[in-house]
Amino acid sequence: MRIAFLCKRKYMGKDVIDDRYARLYEIPFQLAQLGHDVRGYCLGYQRQSAADVDHPAEPGRLHWRGRPIGSPGYPWQVLKDLRAFQPELLIGASDIPHAALTAWLARRLRLPYAIDLYDHFESFGQARIPGMKSMLRHAVRAADVVTTTSEPLQALVESDYRARGQVIAMPSTVDLSIFKPREKAIARQALGLPADAVLIGTAGGLYPDKGVDLIYSAWPALAARYPHLQLVLAGPYRETAAPPTGPRVHYLGQLPHMRTAELFAALDLGVVYMRNTLFGRYCFPQKAYEMIASGLPLISADVGAMTHVLRDRPEALYRADDTADFIRAVEAALASPVPSQVPVDDWATLIGRLEPALIAAVKHHSTGR
């Protein structure tokens, strides 16, 4: 098939085209590797320079067209280009504007389309702009296929959005060649961490609205009870909510992907933090799969998708915003550090499962049934 994929260019702090990063890259890349001719359209909100590049993806083809925001008549540019490309299917991803743009293009071209919801877009700041939520819901409702990052979001799309197409839960996975069990001593040495301490920690956006302050509030009590316990943190933070400091706290800054894998190899216990908010209930925390694939025992807030992921290990779930229950979960995990046995599929497997639904949507549309 000829497939057009539309998304924003910067995703989770990475450039989709240049860094070839995660979900927004892997969906078109894996479809190309299945033999499809895929053209990606990336709009750079940070005014990245224009790009027209081919990425190897045999036996198919993957071509990227990046344009900076403010490009005159961008929707009409894409429409003109698509008329020449003649795709059989459109896929819109990354945020509300791209979901709406994909629906608009599909109507103009009379094509089937899919929408990928890597998050609960209504919890994004842009959803506060009047009309944005209704645009999103209309685009999702009329889509032939919808993929969601979690089972709770799948249920919301089916019930509240009243999606008419097939809705598939497809959590974001990780690169299993990077996130895998490693030698702990080597990882600690590489990161400058103590060899003999018990290390608990996490990586990601260290923001209170995401729930990281629960770790901070619990740390004094944990440090007092366990003299050999040390805290390791990595990721951006706001100056008004800085991580704790002290000789037993290690802040590693913002780590690149490979170094994050080293961190998870170095730790004895990982923490997945979330709040019981719209975002928390419908997101899928990618670091959970990164920790699981690394063989790292973990605990998590009992919210959204993580309730399902750790359903066989309820002792590893703590109540969001409950410091006492968080400490209880830490103590239970330190007493019995068992890695999760949840299987983590690679991107090729996930997109291989999605492909039949996309093919069926195109066939259904072409036959008018």
PDB file of C-alpha atoms in Angstrom, residues 93-336:
ATOM      1  CA  ALA A  93      -0.741  10.993  14.920  1.00  0.00           C
ATOM      2  CA  SER A  94       0.889  13.100  17.658  1.00  0.00           C
ATOM      3  CA  ASP A  95      -1.781  15.684  18.646  1.00  0.00           C
ATOM      4  CA  ILE A  96      -5.178  17.247  17.967  1.00  0.00           C
ATOM      5  CA  PRO A  97      -4.151  19.409  14.956  1.00  0.00           C
ATOM      6  CA  HIS A  98      -2.754  16.385  13.129  1.00  0.00           C
ATOM      7  CA  ALA A  99      -5.807  14.266  13.897  1.00  0.00           C
ATOM      8  CA  ALA A 100      -8.032  17.040  12.511  1.00  0.00           C
ATOM      9  CA  LEU A 101      -5.772  17.617   9.493  1.00  0.00           C
ATOM     10  CA  THR A 102      -5.804  13.920   8.645  1.00  0.00           C
ATOM     11  CA  ALA A 103      -9.601  13.777   8.801  1.00  0.00           C
ATOM     12  CA  TRP A 104      -9.852  16.876   6.581  1.00  0.00           C
ATOM     13  CA  LEU A 105      -7.436  15.437   4.012  1.00  0.00           C
ATOM     14  CA  ALA A 106      -9.217  12.087   4.026  1.00  0.00           C
ATOM     15  CA  ARG A 107     -12.540  13.771   3.248  1.00  0.00           C
ATOM     16  CA  ARG A 108     -10.967  15.772   0.405  1.00  0.00           C
ATOM     17  CA  LEU A 109      -9.284  12.706  -1.075  1.00  0.00           C
ATOM     18  CA  ARG A 110     -12.085  10.271  -0.238  1.00  0.00           C
ATOM     19  CA  LEU A 111      -9.690   7.930   1.537  1.00  0.00           C
ATOM     20  CA  PRO A 112      -9.820   5.781   4.650  1.00  0.00           C
ATOM     21  CA  TYR A 113      -7.744   6.949   7.578  1.00  0.00           C
ATOM     22  CA  ALA A 114      -6.413   5.884  10.955  1.00  0.00           C
ATOM     23  CA  ILE A 115      -5.741   7.985  14.061  1.00  0.00           C
ATOM     24  CA  ASP A 116      -3.021   7.069  16.554  1.00  0.00           C
ATOM     25  CA  LEU A 117      -3.537   8.346  20.108  1.00  0.00           C
ATOM     26  CA  TYR A 118      -0.204   7.974  21.877  1.00  0.00           C
ATOM     27  CA  ASP A 119      -1.722   9.848  24.806  1.00  0.00           C
ATOM     28  CA  HIS A 120      -4.966  11.349  26.070  1.00  0.00           C
ATOM     29  CA  PHE A 121      -4.830  14.395  23.815  1.00  0.00           C
ATOM     30  CA  GLU A 122      -7.617  16.143  25.743  1.00  0.00           C
ATOM     31  CA  SER A 123      -5.156  16.513  28.643  1.00  0.00           C
ATOM     32  CA  PHE A 124      -2.753  18.504  26.412  1.00  0.00           C
ATOM     33  CA  GLY A 125      -2.661  22.286  26.816  1.00  0.00           C
ATOM     34  CA  GLN A 126      -3.885  22.837  23.244  1.00  0.00           C
ATOM     35  CA  ALA A 127      -7.184  21.163  24.207  1.00  0.00           C
ATOM     36  CA  ARG A 128      -8.075  24.327  26.142  1.00  0.00           C
ATOM     37  CA  ILE A 129      -8.374  26.223  22.852  1.00  0.00           C
ATOM     38  CA  PRO A 130     -12.095  26.509  21.991  1.00  0.00           C
ATOM     39  CA  GLY A 131     -13.161  23.919  19.437  1.00  0.00           C
ATOM     40  CA  MET A 132     -10.125  21.665  19.804  1.00  0.00           C
ATOM     41  CA  LYS A 133     -11.842  18.881  21.757  1.00  0.00           C
ATOM     42  CA  SER A 134     -14.748  18.703  19.328  1.00  0.00           C
ATOM     43  CA  MET A 135     -12.306  18.575  16.390  1.00  0.00           C
ATOM     44  CA  LEU A 136     -10.492  15.669  18.022  1.00  0.00           C
ATOM     45  CA  ARG A 137     -13.631  13.733  18.828  1.00  0.00           C
ATOM     46  CA  HIS A 138     -15.030  14.224  15.348  1.00  0.00           C
ATOM     47  CA  ALA A 139     -11.794  13.031  13.733  1.00  0.00           C
ATOM     48  CA  VAL A 140     -11.563   9.986  15.995  1.00  0.00           C
ATOM     49  CA  ARG A 141     -15.247   9.107  15.667  1.00  0.00           C
ATOM     50  CA  ALA A 142     -15.071   9.011  11.865  1.00  0.00           C
ATOM     51  CA  ALA A 143     -11.739   7.147  11.614  1.00  0.00           C
ATOM     52  CA  ASP A 144     -11.613   3.679  10.111  1.00  0.00           C
ATOM     53  CA  VAL A 145      -9.004   2.521  12.648  1.00  0.00           C
ATOM     54  CA  VAL A 146      -7.943   4.053  15.968  1.00  0.00           C
ATOM     55  CA  THR A 147      -4.901   2.948  17.954  1.00  0.00           C
ATOM     56  CA  THR A 148      -4.556   3.937  21.602  1.00  0.00           C
ATOM     57  CA  THR A 149      -1.635   3.786  23.986  1.00  0.00           C
ATOM     58  CA  SER A 150      -3.577   1.940  26.693  1.00  0.00           C
ATOM     59  CA  GLU A 151      -6.621  -0.221  27.377  1.00  0.00           C
ATOM     60  CA  PRO A 152      -8.314   2.505  29.480  1.00  0.00           C
ATOM     61  CA  LEU A 153      -7.964   4.956  26.581  1.00  0.00           C
ATOM     62  CA  GLN A 154      -9.344   2.314  24.209  1.00  0.00           C
ATOM     63  CA  ALA A 155     -12.431   1.989  26.409  1.00  0.00           C
ATOM     64  CA  LEU A 156     -12.862   5.778  26.516  1.00  0.00           C
ATOM     65  CA  VAL A 157     -12.660   6.068  22.726  1.00  0.00           C
ATOM     66  CA  GLU A 158     -15.201   3.298  22.273  1.00  0.00           C
ATOM     67  CA  SER A 159     -17.686   4.629  24.835  1.00  0.00           C
ATOM     68  CA  ASP A 160     -17.347   8.435  25.015  1.00  0.00           C
ATOM     69  CA  TYR A 161     -16.008   9.158  21.516  1.00  0.00           C
ATOM     70  CA  ARG A 162     -18.334   6.550  19.962  1.00  0.00           C
ATOM     71  CA  ALA A 163     -15.706   5.548  17.409  1.00  0.00           C
ATOM     72  CA  ARG A 164     -17.234   3.802  14.413  1.00  0.00           C
ATOM     73  CA  GLY A 165     -14.016   2.103  13.307  1.00  0.00           C
ATOM     74  CA  GLN A 166     -11.910  -0.602  14.908  1.00  0.00           C
ATOM     75  CA  VAL A 167     -10.187   0.541  18.119  1.00  0.00           C
ATOM     76  CA  ILE A 168      -6.957  -1.223  19.028  1.00  0.00           C
ATOM     77  CA  ALA A 169      -4.945  -0.811  22.240  1.00  0.00           C
ATOM     78  CA  MET A 170      -1.279  -0.610  21.225  1.00  0.00           C
ATOM     79  CA  PRO A 171       0.969   0.500  24.117  1.00  0.00           C
ATOM     80  CA  SER A 172       4.262   2.081  23.117  1.00  0.00           C
ATOM     81  CA  THR A 173       7.062  -0.435  23.399  1.00  0.00           C
ATOM     82  CA  VAL A 174      10.839   0.024  23.547  1.00  0.00           C
ATOM     83  CA  ASP A 175      13.959  -0.868  21.618  1.00  0.00           C
ATOM     84  CA  LEU A 176      14.808  -4.311  23.007  1.00  0.00           C
ATOM     85  CA  SER A 177      18.339  -4.090  21.614  1.00  0.00           C
ATOM     86  CA  ILE A 178      18.934  -1.179  24.040  1.00  0.00           C
ATOM     87  CA  PHE A 179      16.714  -2.011  27.016  1.00  0.00           C
ATOM     88  CA  LYS A 180      17.829  -5.467  28.094  1.00  0.00           C
ATOM     89  CA  PRO A 181      19.445  -7.059  31.162  1.00  0.00           C
ATOM     90  CA  ARG A 182      23.017  -5.808  31.649  1.00  0.00           C
ATOM     91  CA  GLU A 183      25.812  -6.303  34.155  1.00  0.00           C
ATOM     92  CA  LYS A 184      24.921  -4.166  37.171  1.00  0.00           C
ATOM     93  CA  ALA A 185      28.497  -3.499  38.276  1.00  0.00           C
ATOM     94  CA  ILE A 186      29.504  -2.260  34.822  1.00  0.00           C
ATOM     95  CA  ALA A 187      26.442   0.014  34.583  1.00  0.00           C
ATOM     96  CA  ARG A 188      27.155   1.536  37.995  1.00  0.00           C
ATOM     97  CA  GLN A 189      30.766   2.170  37.132  1.00  0.00           C
ATOM     98  CA  ALA A 190      29.774   3.829  33.847  1.00  0.00           C
ATOM     99  CA  LEU A 191      27.404   6.210  35.652  1.00  0.00           C
ATOM    100  CA  GLY A 192      29.669   6.885  38.630  1.00  0.00           C
ATOM    101  CA  LEU A 193      27.263   5.258  41.095  1.00  0.00           C
ATOM    102  CA  PRO A 194      28.316   3.436  44.284  1.00  0.00           C
ATOM    103  CA  ALA A 195      29.024  -0.249  43.752  1.00  0.00           C
ATOM    104  CA  ASP A 196      27.677  -1.607  47.056  1.00  0.00           C
ATOM    105  CA  ALA A 197      24.670   0.599  47.866  1.00  0.00           C
ATOM    106  CA  VAL A 198      21.024  -0.348  47.384  1.00  0.00           C
ATOM    107  CA  LEU A 199      19.810   1.984  44.632  1.00  0.00           C
ATOM    108  CA  ILE A 200      16.215   3.052  44.050  1.00  0.00           C
ATOM    109  CA  GLY A 201      15.359   5.516  41.319  1.00  0.00           C
ATOM    110  CA  THR A 202      13.660   6.623  38.150  1.00  0.00           C
ATOM    111  CA  ALA A 203      14.060   8.662  34.968  1.00  0.00           C
ATOM    112  CA  GLY A 204      11.733  10.996  33.109  1.00  0.00           C
ATOM    113  CA  GLY A 205      10.132  14.393  33.562  1.00  0.00           C
ATOM    114  CA  LEU A 206      10.624  15.118  37.271  1.00  0.00           C
ATOM    115  CA  TYR A 207       7.526  17.282  37.574  1.00  0.00           C
ATOM    116  CA  PRO A 208       5.068  17.481  40.496  1.00  0.00           C
ATOM    117  CA  ASP A 209       2.048  17.248  38.195  1.00  0.00           C
ATOM    118  CA  LYS A 210       3.341  13.837  37.116  1.00  0.00           C
ATOM    119  CA  GLY A 211       3.664  12.652  40.734  1.00  0.00           C
ATOM    120  CA  VAL A 212       7.425  12.626  41.338  1.00  0.00           C
ATOM    121  CA  ASP A 213       7.080  14.697  44.530  1.00  0.00           C
ATOM    122  CA  LEU A 214       5.747  11.563  46.257  1.00  0.00           C
ATOM    123  CA  ILE A 215       9.249  10.108  45.953  1.00  0.00           C
ATOM    124  CA  TYR A 216      10.695  13.298  47.396  1.00  0.00           C
ATOM    125  CA  SER A 217       8.302  13.336  50.367  1.00  0.00           C
ATOM    126  CA  ALA A 218       8.979   9.673  51.174  1.00  0.00           C
ATOM    127  CA  TRP A 219      12.759   9.885  50.845  1.00  0.00           C
ATOM    128  CA  PRO A 220      13.615  11.214  54.356  1.00  0.00           C
ATOM    129  CA  ALA A 221      11.747   8.339  56.022  1.00  0.00           C
ATOM    130  CA  LEU A 222      13.231   5.727  53.700  1.00  0.00           C
ATOM    131  CA  ALA A 223      16.734   7.135  54.137  1.00  0.00           C
ATOM    132  CA  ALA A 224      16.373   7.011  57.933  1.00  0.00           C
ATOM    133  CA  ARG A 225      15.142   3.417  57.945  1.00  0.00           C
ATOM    134  CA  TYR A 226      17.630   2.025  55.405  1.00  0.00           C
ATOM    135  CA  PRO A 227      21.195   3.332  55.799  1.00  0.00           C
ATOM    136  CA  HIS A 228      22.411   1.569  52.649  1.00  0.00           C
ATOM    137  CA  LEU A 229      19.588   2.931  50.458  1.00  0.00           C
ATOM    138  CA  GLN A 230      20.441   5.660  47.953  1.00  0.00           C
ATOM    139  CA  LEU A 231      18.229   7.596  45.514  1.00  0.00           C
ATOM    140  CA  VAL A 232      19.067   8.058  41.820  1.00  0.00           C
ATOM    141  CA  LEU A 233      17.148  10.478  39.580  1.00  0.00           C
ATOM    142  CA  ALA A 234      17.471  11.548  35.947  1.00  0.00           C
ATOM    143  CA  GLY A 235      15.455  13.950  33.840  1.00  0.00           C
ATOM    144  CA  PRO A 236      14.395  17.581  33.560  1.00  0.00           C
ATOM    145  CA  TYR A 237      12.823  19.448  36.462  1.00  0.00           C
ATOM    146  CA  ARG A 238      11.503  22.894  37.311  1.00  0.00           C
ATOM    147  CA  GLU A 239      13.597  25.122  39.541  1.00  0.00           C
ATOM    148  CA  THR A 240      10.600  25.549  41.836  1.00  0.00           C
ATOM    149  CA  ALA A 241      10.443  21.772  42.403  1.00  0.00           C
ATOM    150  CA  ALA A 242      14.054  20.611  42.435  1.00  0.00           C
ATOM    151  CA  PRO A 243      15.022  17.068  43.486  1.00  0.00           C
ATOM    152  CA  PRO A 244      16.248  16.486  47.020  1.00  0.00           C
ATOM    153  CA  THR A 245      19.947  16.818  47.692  1.00  0.00           C
ATOM    154  CA  GLY A 246      22.426  15.075  49.980  1.00  0.00           C
ATOM    155  CA  PRO A 247      25.292  12.572  49.934  1.00  0.00           C
ATOM    156  CA  ARG A 248      22.886   9.693  49.258  1.00  0.00           C
ATOM    157  CA  VAL A 249      21.033  11.375  46.390  1.00  0.00           C
ATOM    158  CA  HIS A 250      22.427  11.202  42.854  1.00  0.00           C
ATOM    159  CA  TYR A 251      20.973  13.475  40.165  1.00  0.00           C
ATOM    160  CA  LEU A 252      22.317  12.468  36.744  1.00  0.00           C
ATOM    161  CA  GLY A 253      20.800  15.214  34.601  1.00  0.00           C
ATOM    162  CA  GLN A 254      19.003  14.421  31.343  1.00  0.00           C
ATOM    163  CA  LEU A 255      20.300  11.131  30.003  1.00  0.00           C
ATOM    164  CA  PRO A 256      20.286  10.021  26.360  1.00  0.00           C
ATOM    165  CA  HIS A 257      18.438   6.822  25.543  1.00  0.00           C
ATOM    166  CA  MET A 258      21.417   4.474  25.878  1.00  0.00           C
ATOM    167  CA  ARG A 259      22.421   5.967  29.225  1.00  0.00           C
ATOM    168  CA  THR A 260      18.884   5.547  30.543  1.00  0.00           C
ATOM    169  CA  ALA A 261      19.228   1.847  29.770  1.00  0.00           C
ATOM    170  CA  GLU A 262      22.440   1.847  31.822  1.00  0.00           C
ATOM    171  CA  LEU A 263      20.605   3.541  34.690  1.00  0.00           C
ATOM    172  CA  PHE A 264      17.893   0.891  34.772  1.00  0.00           C
ATOM    173  CA  ALA A 265      20.592  -1.793  34.751  1.00  0.00           C
ATOM    174  CA  ALA A 266      22.318  -0.072  37.676  1.00  0.00           C
ATOM    175  CA  LEU A 267      19.265   0.209  39.948  1.00  0.00           C
ATOM    176  CA  ASP A 268      17.890  -2.326  42.426  1.00  0.00           C
ATOM    177  CA  LEU A 269      14.359  -0.927  42.250  1.00  0.00           C
ATOM    178  CA  GLY A 270      12.634   1.323  39.710  1.00  0.00           C
ATOM    179  CA  VAL A 271       9.716   3.663  40.384  1.00  0.00           C
ATOM    180  CA  VAL A 272       6.943   4.513  37.916  1.00  0.00           C
ATOM    181  CA  TYR A 273       5.190   7.602  39.287  1.00  0.00           C
ATOM    182  CA  MET A 274       1.825   8.960  38.166  1.00  0.00           C
ATOM    183  CA  ARG A 275      -1.080  10.942  39.513  1.00  0.00           C
ATOM    184  CA  ASN A 276      -4.719   9.930  39.329  1.00  0.00           C
ATOM    185  CA  THR A 277      -5.485  12.581  36.705  1.00  0.00           C
ATOM    186  CA  LEU A 278      -6.901  12.443  33.169  1.00  0.00           C
ATOM    187  CA  PHE A 279      -3.345  12.174  31.883  1.00  0.00           C
ATOM    188  CA  GLY A 280      -2.377   9.469  34.367  1.00  0.00           C
ATOM    189  CA  ARG A 281      -5.498   7.377  33.830  1.00  0.00           C
ATOM    190  CA  TYR A 282      -5.153   7.194  30.062  1.00  0.00           C
ATOM    191  CA  CYS A 283      -1.405   7.345  29.353  1.00  0.00           C
ATOM    192  CA  PHE A 284       1.015   4.449  29.146  1.00  0.00           C
ATOM    193  CA  PRO A 285       4.308   5.204  30.929  1.00  0.00           C
ATOM    194  CA  GLN A 286       6.969   4.003  28.524  1.00  0.00           C
ATOM    195  CA  LYS A 287       9.552   3.784  31.301  1.00  0.00           C
ATOM    196  CA  ALA A 288       7.579   0.850  32.731  1.00  0.00           C
ATOM    197  CA  TYR A 289       8.397  -1.250  29.662  1.00  0.00           C
ATOM    198  CA  GLU A 290      11.965   0.071  29.695  1.00  0.00           C
ATOM    199  CA  MET A 291      12.373  -1.164  33.271  1.00  0.00           C
ATOM    200  CA  ILE A 292      10.654  -4.482  32.620  1.00  0.00           C
ATOM    201  CA  ALA A 293      12.752  -5.159  29.515  1.00  0.00           C
ATOM    202  CA  SER A 294      15.874  -4.316  31.554  1.00  0.00           C
ATOM    203  CA  GLY A 295      14.952  -6.935  34.152  1.00  0.00           C
ATOM    204  CA  LEU A 296      14.534  -4.270  36.846  1.00  0.00           C
ATOM    205  CA  PRO A 297      12.058  -4.875  39.699  1.00  0.00           C
ATOM    206  CA  LEU A 298       9.625  -1.949  39.862  1.00  0.00           C
ATOM    207  CA  ILE A 299       6.750  -0.419  41.756  1.00  0.00           C
ATOM    208  CA  SER A 300       4.094   1.854  40.270  1.00  0.00           C
ATOM    209  CA  ALA A 301       1.185   4.074  41.129  1.00  0.00           C
ATOM    210  CA  ASP A 302      -2.039   2.072  40.936  1.00  0.00           C
ATOM    211  CA  VAL A 303      -3.405   4.178  38.086  1.00  0.00           C
ATOM    212  CA  GLY A 304      -4.617   3.499  34.545  1.00  0.00           C
ATOM    213  CA  ALA A 305      -2.658   1.054  32.424  1.00  0.00           C
ATOM    214  CA  MET A 306      -0.259   0.145  35.227  1.00  0.00           C
ATOM    215  CA  THR A 307      -3.102  -1.432  37.196  1.00  0.00           C
ATOM    216  CA  HIS A 308      -3.419  -3.860  34.277  1.00  0.00           C
ATOM    217  CA  VAL A 309       0.322  -4.311  33.686  1.00  0.00           C
ATOM    218  CA  LEU A 310       1.036  -5.258  37.313  1.00  0.00           C
ATOM    219  CA  ARG A 311      -2.250  -7.041  37.986  1.00  0.00           C
ATOM    220  CA  ASP A 312      -0.375 -10.228  38.961  1.00  0.00           C
ATOM    221  CA  ARG A 313       1.775  -8.310  41.475  1.00  0.00           C
ATOM    222  CA  PRO A 314      -0.647  -6.125  43.465  1.00  0.00           C
ATOM    223  CA  GLU A 315       1.960  -5.604  46.197  1.00  0.00           C
ATOM    224  CA  ALA A 316       3.987  -3.597  43.640  1.00  0.00           C
ATOM    225  CA  LEU A 317       1.162  -1.066  43.223  1.00  0.00           C
ATOM    226  CA  TYR A 318       0.833   1.911  45.551  1.00  0.00           C
ATOM    227  CA  ARG A 319      -1.992   4.411  45.919  1.00  0.00           C
ATOM    228  CA  ALA A 320      -1.225   7.630  44.062  1.00  0.00           C
ATOM    229  CA  ASP A 321      -0.308  10.549  46.362  1.00  0.00           C
ATOM    230  CA  ASP A 322      -0.188   8.251  49.419  1.00  0.00           C
ATOM    231  CA  THR A 323       3.273   8.528  50.979  1.00  0.00           C
ATOM    232  CA  ALA A 324       2.687   5.767  53.526  1.00  0.00           C
ATOM    233  CA  ASP A 325       1.526   3.309  50.875  1.00  0.00           C
ATOM    234  CA  PHE A 326       4.454   4.258  48.649  1.00  0.00           C
ATOM    235  CA  ILE A 327       6.863   3.433  51.491  1.00  0.00           C
ATOM    236  CA  ARG A 328       5.006   0.146  52.045  1.00  0.00           C
ATOM    237  CA  ALA A 329       5.464  -0.772  48.350  1.00  0.00           C
ATOM    238  CA  VAL A 330       9.175   0.138  48.443  1.00  0.00           C
ATOM    239  CA  GLU A 331       9.748  -1.985  51.539  1.00  0.00           C
ATOM    240  CA  ALA A 332       7.898  -4.950  50.062  1.00  0.00           C
ATOM    241  CA  ALA A 333       9.905  -4.733  46.838  1.00  0.00           C
ATOM    242  CA  LEU A 334      13.237  -4.407  48.646  1.00  0.00           C
ATOM    243  CA  ALA A 335      12.371  -7.448  50.794  1.00  0.00           C
ATOM    244  CA  SER A 336      11.447  -9.497  47.725  1.00  0.00           C
TER     245      SER A 336
END
